[in-house]
Amino acid sequence: MKPAARRAPRLGRDDWIAAGQAVLCEAGIAGLRLSALTRRLHVSTGSFYHHFQDMEAYLDALARHFSRGDVKRILERAANGASGPLSRIRRLAAISLNSTIFQLDRAMRIWATSDRRAMASVKASEKLVLAYLTDAFAELGFAPADAALRAHLLLSANVALIGAFRLEGNRALFDQSLDLLTRDAPALAGASRTFPRATRRPSA
């Protein structure tokens, strides 16, 4: 008697979202079709329609997940175990540069140029990151308006595609821009300006 064939585990919403993000990064929104998703997951369309009413509902969920899931999770990881405001900022950079979030951020920003859902998600993610960075700069002793400006400058320098700067992230650029924006921090007055660089990938 032949052993019963093992059934593949049932796919959940997160599996479909992850597949969509991968296709979005590789082929852009033009390549994000149901046929591309089913090929990637090796399934029929039945599972898809179990979780999503149609492709528009799926795209809604895919867009929202970027800010509500991916970015929030990275910010929580960066905050956990950090020893102070500079540590929180550096951990955010290390985790981001060692993950696919920069590639996904680029894909989301391109999608956002033609879709209000993606634009809303990108703006929501920026708001989350800016609040995180602003809090850290404020803890370094900068006045609220100054802390917010430095947060904007740091995020812009490391995300925007300007000249030869790379959208997927450049660690040297991050280190230099962070040093520039914190060298006159009141909380660091008189302290050593040598800060440890993250050399290992932070644990999950």
PDB file of C-alpha atoms in Angstrom:
ATOM      1  CA  MET A   1       0.000   0.000   0.000  1.00  0.00           C
ATOM      2  CA  LYS A   2       1.434   3.327  -1.049  1.00  0.00           C
ATOM      3  CA  PRO A   3       1.782   5.983   1.666  1.00  0.00           C
ATOM      4  CA  ALA A   4      -0.627   8.844   1.322  1.00  0.00           C
ATOM      5  CA  ALA A   5       0.805  11.807  -0.524  1.00  0.00           C
ATOM      6  CA  ARG A   6       1.678  14.666   1.770  1.00  0.00           C
ATOM      7  CA  ARG A   7      -0.479  17.685   1.086  1.00  0.00           C
ATOM      8  CA  ALA A   8       1.188  21.020   0.684  1.00  0.00           C
ATOM      9  CA  PRO A   9       0.495  23.427   3.552  1.00  0.00           C
ATOM     10  CA  ARG A  10      -2.374  25.806   2.898  1.00  0.00           C
ATOM     11  CA  LEU A  11      -1.280  29.257   1.907  1.00  0.00           C
ATOM     12  CA  GLY A  12      -2.258  32.215   4.084  1.00  0.00           C
ATOM     13  CA  ARG A  13      -2.684  35.892   3.296  1.00  0.00           C
ATOM     14  CA  ASP A  14       0.893  36.611   4.323  1.00  0.00           C
ATOM     15  CA  ASP A  15       2.192  34.100   1.770  1.00  0.00           C
ATOM     16  CA  TRP A  16       0.353  35.909  -1.002  1.00  0.00           C
ATOM     17  CA  ILE A  17       1.556  39.293   0.271  1.00  0.00           C
ATOM     18  CA  ALA A  18       5.182  38.076   0.389  1.00  0.00           C
ATOM     19  CA  ALA A  19       4.892  36.701  -3.140  1.00  0.00           C
ATOM     20  CA  GLY A  20       3.450  40.003  -4.335  1.00  0.00           C
ATOM     21  CA  GLN A  21       6.277  41.967  -2.761  1.00  0.00           C
ATOM     22  CA  ALA A  22       8.832  39.721  -4.457  1.00  0.00           C
ATOM     23  CA  VAL A  23       7.191  40.169  -7.856  1.00  0.00           C
ATOM     24  CA  LEU A  24       6.875  43.918  -7.257  1.00  0.00           C
ATOM     25  CA  CYS A  25      10.605  44.171  -6.519  1.00  0.00           C
ATOM     26  CA  GLU A  26      11.582  42.038  -9.511  1.00  0.00           C
ATOM     27  CA  ALA A  27       9.155  43.166 -12.188  1.00  0.00           C
ATOM     28  CA  GLY A  28       7.392  46.254 -10.882  1.00  0.00           C
ATOM     29  CA  ILE A  29       3.675  46.845 -10.767  1.00  0.00           C
ATOM     30  CA  ALA A  30       3.346  46.079 -14.501  1.00  0.00           C
ATOM     31  CA  GLY A  31       4.500  42.526 -13.819  1.00  0.00           C
ATOM     32  CA  LEU A  32       2.287  41.981 -10.807  1.00  0.00           C
ATOM     33  CA  ARG A  33      -0.437  39.733 -12.181  1.00  0.00           C
ATOM     34  CA  LEU A  34      -2.337  36.835 -10.656  1.00  0.00           C
ATOM     35  CA  SER A  35      -0.673  34.464 -13.111  1.00  0.00           C
ATOM     36  CA  ALA A  36       2.760  35.606 -11.878  1.00  0.00           C
ATOM     37  CA  LEU A  37       1.719  35.000  -8.277  1.00  0.00           C
ATOM     38  CA  THR A  38       0.337  31.514  -8.907  1.00  0.00           C
ATOM     39  CA  ARG A  39       3.479  30.537 -10.840  1.00  0.00           C
ATOM     40  CA  ARG A  40       5.679  31.723  -8.006  1.00  0.00           C
ATOM     41  CA  LEU A  41       3.647  29.870  -5.376  1.00  0.00           C
ATOM     42  CA  HIS A  42       2.949  26.804  -7.556  1.00  0.00           C
ATOM     43  CA  VAL A  43      -0.768  26.861  -6.845  1.00  0.00           C
ATOM     44  CA  SER A  44      -4.039  27.469  -8.631  1.00  0.00           C
ATOM     45  CA  THR A  45      -6.146  30.584  -8.142  1.00  0.00           C
ATOM     46  CA  GLY A  46      -8.423  28.923  -5.567  1.00  0.00           C
ATOM     47  CA  SER A  47      -6.276  29.897  -2.584  1.00  0.00           C
ATOM     48  CA  PHE A  48      -6.047  33.482  -3.805  1.00  0.00           C
ATOM     49  CA  TYR A  49      -9.815  33.928  -3.953  1.00  0.00           C
ATOM     50  CA  HIS A  50     -10.133  32.332  -0.533  1.00  0.00           C
ATOM     51  CA  HIS A  51      -8.267  35.314   0.921  1.00  0.00           C
ATOM     52  CA  PHE A  52      -9.007  38.162  -1.505  1.00  0.00           C
ATOM     53  CA  GLN A  53     -12.197  39.122  -3.307  1.00  0.00           C
ATOM     54  CA  ASP A  54     -10.346  40.215  -6.428  1.00  0.00           C
ATOM     55  CA  MET A  55      -7.051  41.692  -7.618  1.00  0.00           C
ATOM     56  CA  GLU A  56      -7.989  45.201  -6.524  1.00  0.00           C
ATOM     57  CA  ALA A  57      -8.634  43.981  -2.979  1.00  0.00           C
ATOM     58  CA  TYR A  58      -5.269  42.228  -3.095  1.00  0.00           C
ATOM     59  CA  LEU A  59      -3.460  45.383  -4.225  1.00  0.00           C
ATOM     60  CA  ASP A  60      -5.140  47.303  -1.403  1.00  0.00           C
ATOM     61  CA  ALA A  61      -3.805  44.774   1.112  1.00  0.00           C
ATOM     62  CA  LEU A  62      -0.362  44.710  -0.512  1.00  0.00           C
ATOM     63  CA  ALA A  63      -0.035  48.483  -0.331  1.00  0.00           C
ATOM     64  CA  ARG A  64      -1.205  48.731   3.296  1.00  0.00           C
ATOM     65  CA  HIS A  65       1.112  45.963   4.445  1.00  0.00           C
ATOM     66  CA  PHE A  66       4.238  47.998   3.676  1.00  0.00           C
ATOM     67  CA  SER A  67       3.594  50.574   6.388  1.00  0.00           C
ATOM     68  CA  ARG A  68       1.453  48.520   8.745  1.00  0.00           C
ATOM     69  CA  GLY A  69       3.607  45.420   8.681  1.00  0.00           C
ATOM     70  CA  ASP A  70       7.076  45.669   7.212  1.00  0.00           C
ATOM     71  CA  VAL A  71       8.118  49.135   8.371  1.00  0.00           C
ATOM     72  CA  LYS A  72       6.540  48.812  11.819  1.00  0.00           C
ATOM     73  CA  ARG A  73       8.299  45.490  12.362  1.00  0.00           C
ATOM     74  CA  ILE A  74      11.700  46.918  11.455  1.00  0.00           C
ATOM     75  CA  LEU A  75      11.219  49.905  13.745  1.00  0.00           C
ATOM     76  CA  GLU A  76      10.278  47.601  16.618  1.00  0.00           C
ATOM     77  CA  ARG A  77      13.361  45.448  16.008  1.00  0.00           C
ATOM     78  CA  ALA A  78      15.575  48.519  15.891  1.00  0.00           C
ATOM     79  CA  ALA A  79      14.231  49.860  19.178  1.00  0.00           C
ATOM     80  CA  ASN A  80      14.540  46.552  21.008  1.00  0.00           C
ATOM     81  CA  GLY A  81      17.911  46.205  22.682  1.00  0.00           C
ATOM     82  CA  ALA A  82      19.143  49.674  21.732  1.00  0.00           C
ATOM     83  CA  SER A  83      21.221  51.405  24.411  1.00  0.00           C
ATOM     84  CA  GLY A  84      20.341  54.989  23.530  1.00  0.00           C
ATOM     85  CA  PRO A  85      19.208  57.337  20.751  1.00  0.00           C
ATOM     86  CA  LEU A  86      22.289  56.888  18.551  1.00  0.00           C
ATOM     87  CA  SER A  87      22.066  53.141  18.995  1.00  0.00           C
ATOM     88  CA  ARG A  88      18.413  53.198  17.915  1.00  0.00           C
ATOM     89  CA  ILE A  89      19.272  55.094  14.739  1.00  0.00           C
ATOM     90  CA  ARG A  90      22.236  52.878  13.920  1.00  0.00           C
ATOM     91  CA  ARG A  91      20.251  49.702  14.549  1.00  0.00           C
ATOM     92  CA  LEU A  92      17.547  50.930  12.182  1.00  0.00           C
ATOM     93  CA  ALA A  93      20.151  51.456   9.459  1.00  0.00           C
ATOM     94  CA  ALA A  94      21.850  48.106  10.080  1.00  0.00           C
ATOM     95  CA  ILE A  95      18.606  46.144  10.029  1.00  0.00           C
ATOM     96  CA  SER A  96      17.372  47.975   6.936  1.00  0.00           C
ATOM     97  CA  LEU A  97      20.604  47.530   4.999  1.00  0.00           C
ATOM     98  CA  ASN A  98      20.700  43.827   5.861  1.00  0.00           C
ATOM     99  CA  SER A  99      17.134  43.190   4.740  1.00  0.00           C
ATOM    100  CA  THR A 100      15.106  43.649   1.570  1.00  0.00           C
ATOM    101  CA  ILE A 101      13.336  46.753   2.862  1.00  0.00           C
ATOM    102  CA  PHE A 102      15.356  49.186   0.712  1.00  0.00           C
ATOM    103  CA  GLN A 103      14.532  47.250  -2.445  1.00  0.00           C
ATOM    104  CA  LEU A 104      10.892  47.070  -1.411  1.00  0.00           C
ATOM    105  CA  ASP A 105      10.864  50.770  -0.558  1.00  0.00           C
ATOM    106  CA  ARG A 106      12.170  51.574  -4.041  1.00  0.00           C
ATOM    107  CA  ALA A 107       9.510  49.379  -5.658  1.00  0.00           C
ATOM    108  CA  MET A 108       6.798  50.978  -3.535  1.00  0.00           C
ATOM    109  CA  ARG A 109       7.951  54.495  -4.452  1.00  0.00           C
ATOM    110  CA  ILE A 110       7.881  53.667  -8.154  1.00  0.00           C
ATOM    111  CA  TRP A 111       4.408  52.159  -7.770  1.00  0.00           C
ATOM    112  CA  ALA A 112       3.350  55.245  -5.806  1.00  0.00           C
ATOM    113  CA  THR A 113       3.917  57.461  -8.845  1.00  0.00           C
ATOM    114  CA  SER A 114       0.845  55.903 -10.460  1.00  0.00           C
ATOM    115  CA  ASP A 115      -1.262  54.570  -7.578  1.00  0.00           C
ATOM    116  CA  ARG A 116      -2.793  56.473  -4.663  1.00  0.00           C
ATOM    117  CA  ARG A 117      -2.813  53.349  -2.461  1.00  0.00           C
ATOM    118  CA  ALA A 118       0.919  52.915  -2.780  1.00  0.00           C
ATOM    119  CA  MET A 119       1.451  56.641  -2.277  1.00  0.00           C
ATOM    120  CA  ALA A 120      -0.605  56.581   0.922  1.00  0.00           C
ATOM    121  CA  SER A 121       1.415  53.630   2.208  1.00  0.00           C
ATOM    122  CA  VAL A 122       4.754  55.262   1.385  1.00  0.00           C
ATOM    123  CA  LYS A 123       3.668  58.455   3.155  1.00  0.00           C
ATOM    124  CA  ALA A 124       2.491  56.436   6.169  1.00  0.00           C
ATOM    125  CA  SER A 125       5.824  54.593   6.323  1.00  0.00           C
ATOM    126  CA  GLU A 126       7.728  57.879   6.091  1.00  0.00           C
ATOM    127  CA  LYS A 127       5.643  59.271   8.950  1.00  0.00           C
ATOM    128  CA  LEU A 128       6.528  56.262  11.116  1.00  0.00           C
ATOM    129  CA  VAL A 129      10.250  56.477  10.358  1.00  0.00           C
ATOM    130  CA  LEU A 130      10.369  60.245  10.796  1.00  0.00           C
ATOM    131  CA  ALA A 131       8.672  59.983  14.187  1.00  0.00           C
ATOM    132  CA  TYR A 132      11.200  57.333  15.221  1.00  0.00           C
ATOM    133  CA  LEU A 133      14.151  59.456  14.087  1.00  0.00           C
ATOM    134  CA  THR A 134      12.737  62.701  15.487  1.00  0.00           C
ATOM    135  CA  ASP A 135      12.343  61.111  18.914  1.00  0.00           C
ATOM    136  CA  ALA A 136      15.963  59.957  18.791  1.00  0.00           C
ATOM    137  CA  PHE A 137      17.266  63.408  17.791  1.00  0.00           C
ATOM    138  CA  ALA A 138      15.125  65.027  20.488  1.00  0.00           C
ATOM    139  CA  GLU A 139      16.655  62.666  23.047  1.00  0.00           C
ATOM    140  CA  LEU A 140      20.064  63.823  21.835  1.00  0.00           C
ATOM    141  CA  GLY A 141      19.100  67.279  23.056  1.00  0.00           C
ATOM    142  CA  PHE A 142      17.848  69.031  19.921  1.00  0.00           C
ATOM    143  CA  ALA A 143      14.797  71.294  20.076  1.00  0.00           C
ATOM    144  CA  PRO A 144      11.617  69.775  18.537  1.00  0.00           C
ATOM    145  CA  ALA A 145      11.770  71.687  15.240  1.00  0.00           C
ATOM    146  CA  ASP A 146      15.509  71.039  14.917  1.00  0.00           C
ATOM    147  CA  ALA A 147      15.055  67.344  15.712  1.00  0.00           C
ATOM    148  CA  ALA A 148      12.344  67.040  13.059  1.00  0.00           C
ATOM    149  CA  LEU A 149      14.516  68.779  10.451  1.00  0.00           C
ATOM    150  CA  ARG A 150      17.464  66.492  11.150  1.00  0.00           C
ATOM    151  CA  ALA A 151      15.187  63.457  10.874  1.00  0.00           C
ATOM    152  CA  HIS A 152      13.977  64.673   7.469  1.00  0.00           C
ATOM    153  CA  LEU A 153      17.521  65.328   6.284  1.00  0.00           C
ATOM    154  CA  LEU A 154      18.810  61.930   7.400  1.00  0.00           C
ATOM    155  CA  LEU A 155      15.926  60.047   5.796  1.00  0.00           C
ATOM    156  CA  SER A 156      16.090  62.084   2.584  1.00  0.00           C
ATOM    157  CA  ALA A 157      19.847  61.629   2.205  1.00  0.00           C
ATOM    158  CA  ASN A 158      19.584  57.865   2.523  1.00  0.00           C
ATOM    159  CA  VAL A 159      16.419  57.205   0.518  1.00  0.00           C
ATOM    160  CA  ALA A 160      16.213  59.763  -2.273  1.00  0.00           C
ATOM    161  CA  LEU A 161      17.955  58.968  -5.553  1.00  0.00           C
ATOM    162  CA  ILE A 162      20.225  61.992  -6.014  1.00  0.00           C
ATOM    163  CA  GLY A 163      23.242  61.941  -8.302  1.00  0.00           C
ATOM    164  CA  ALA A 164      25.368  58.893  -7.599  1.00  0.00           C
ATOM    165  CA  PHE A 165      23.640  58.093  -4.293  1.00  0.00           C
ATOM    166  CA  ARG A 166      22.053  54.680  -4.378  1.00  0.00           C
ATOM    167  CA  LEU A 167      18.451  54.095  -3.469  1.00  0.00           C
ATOM    168  CA  GLU A 168      19.197  50.634  -2.068  1.00  0.00           C
ATOM    169  CA  GLY A 169      21.279  52.151   0.667  1.00  0.00           C
ATOM    170  CA  ASN A 170      24.891  53.146   1.182  1.00  0.00           C
ATOM    171  CA  ARG A 171      26.393  52.509   4.608  1.00  0.00           C
ATOM    172  CA  ALA A 172      29.218  55.028   4.202  1.00  0.00           C
ATOM    173  CA  LEU A 173      26.735  57.723   3.237  1.00  0.00           C
ATOM    174  CA  PHE A 174      24.601  56.890   6.254  1.00  0.00           C
ATOM    175  CA  ASP A 175      27.553  57.034   8.647  1.00  0.00           C
ATOM    176  CA  GLN A 176      28.733  60.357   7.256  1.00  0.00           C
ATOM    177  CA  SER A 177      25.308  61.984   7.261  1.00  0.00           C
ATOM    178  CA  LEU A 178      24.517  60.780  10.788  1.00  0.00           C
ATOM    179  CA  ASP A 179      27.863  62.078  12.074  1.00  0.00           C
ATOM    180  CA  LEU A 180      27.203  65.453  10.459  1.00  0.00           C
ATOM    181  CA  LEU A 181      23.720  65.697  11.955  1.00  0.00           C
ATOM    182  CA  THR A 182      24.761  64.677  15.482  1.00  0.00           C
ATOM    183  CA  ARG A 183      28.206  66.233  15.951  1.00  0.00           C
ATOM    184  CA  ASP A 184      26.704  69.241  17.754  1.00  0.00           C
ATOM    185  CA  ALA A 185      24.179  67.261  19.807  1.00  0.00           C
ATOM    186  CA  PRO A 186      23.829  68.846  23.267  1.00  0.00           C
ATOM    187  CA  ALA A 187      23.591  65.439  24.916  1.00  0.00           C
ATOM    188  CA  LEU A 188      26.946  64.462  23.408  1.00  0.00           C
ATOM    189  CA  ALA A 189      28.859  67.603  24.348  1.00  0.00           C
ATOM    190  CA  GLY A 190      32.262  66.573  25.663  1.00  0.00           C
ATOM    191  CA  ALA A 191      31.695  62.921  24.807  1.00  0.00           C
ATOM    192  CA  SER A 192      33.935  60.929  22.513  1.00  0.00           C
ATOM    193  CA  ARG A 193      32.938  61.256  18.855  1.00  0.00           C
ATOM    194  CA  THR A 194      33.940  57.675  18.114  1.00  0.00           C
ATOM    195  CA  PHE A 195      30.802  55.589  17.811  1.00  0.00           C
ATOM    196  CA  PRO A 196      30.767  51.846  17.262  1.00  0.00           C
ATOM    197  CA  ARG A 197      29.685  50.736  13.811  1.00  0.00           C
ATOM    198  CA  ALA A 198      27.399  47.711  13.494  1.00  0.00           C
ATOM    199  CA  THR A 199      29.485  44.891  12.048  1.00  0.00           C
ATOM    200  CA  ARG A 200      27.092  42.016  12.472  1.00  0.00           C
ATOM    201  CA  ARG A 201      23.590  41.531  11.278  1.00  0.00           C
ATOM    202  CA  PRO A 202      21.165  42.193  14.187  1.00  0.00           C
ATOM    203  CA  SER A 203      19.290  39.148  15.366  1.00  0.00           C
ATOM    204  CA  ALA A 204      15.632  38.830  14.478  1.00  0.00           C
TER     205      ALA A 204
END
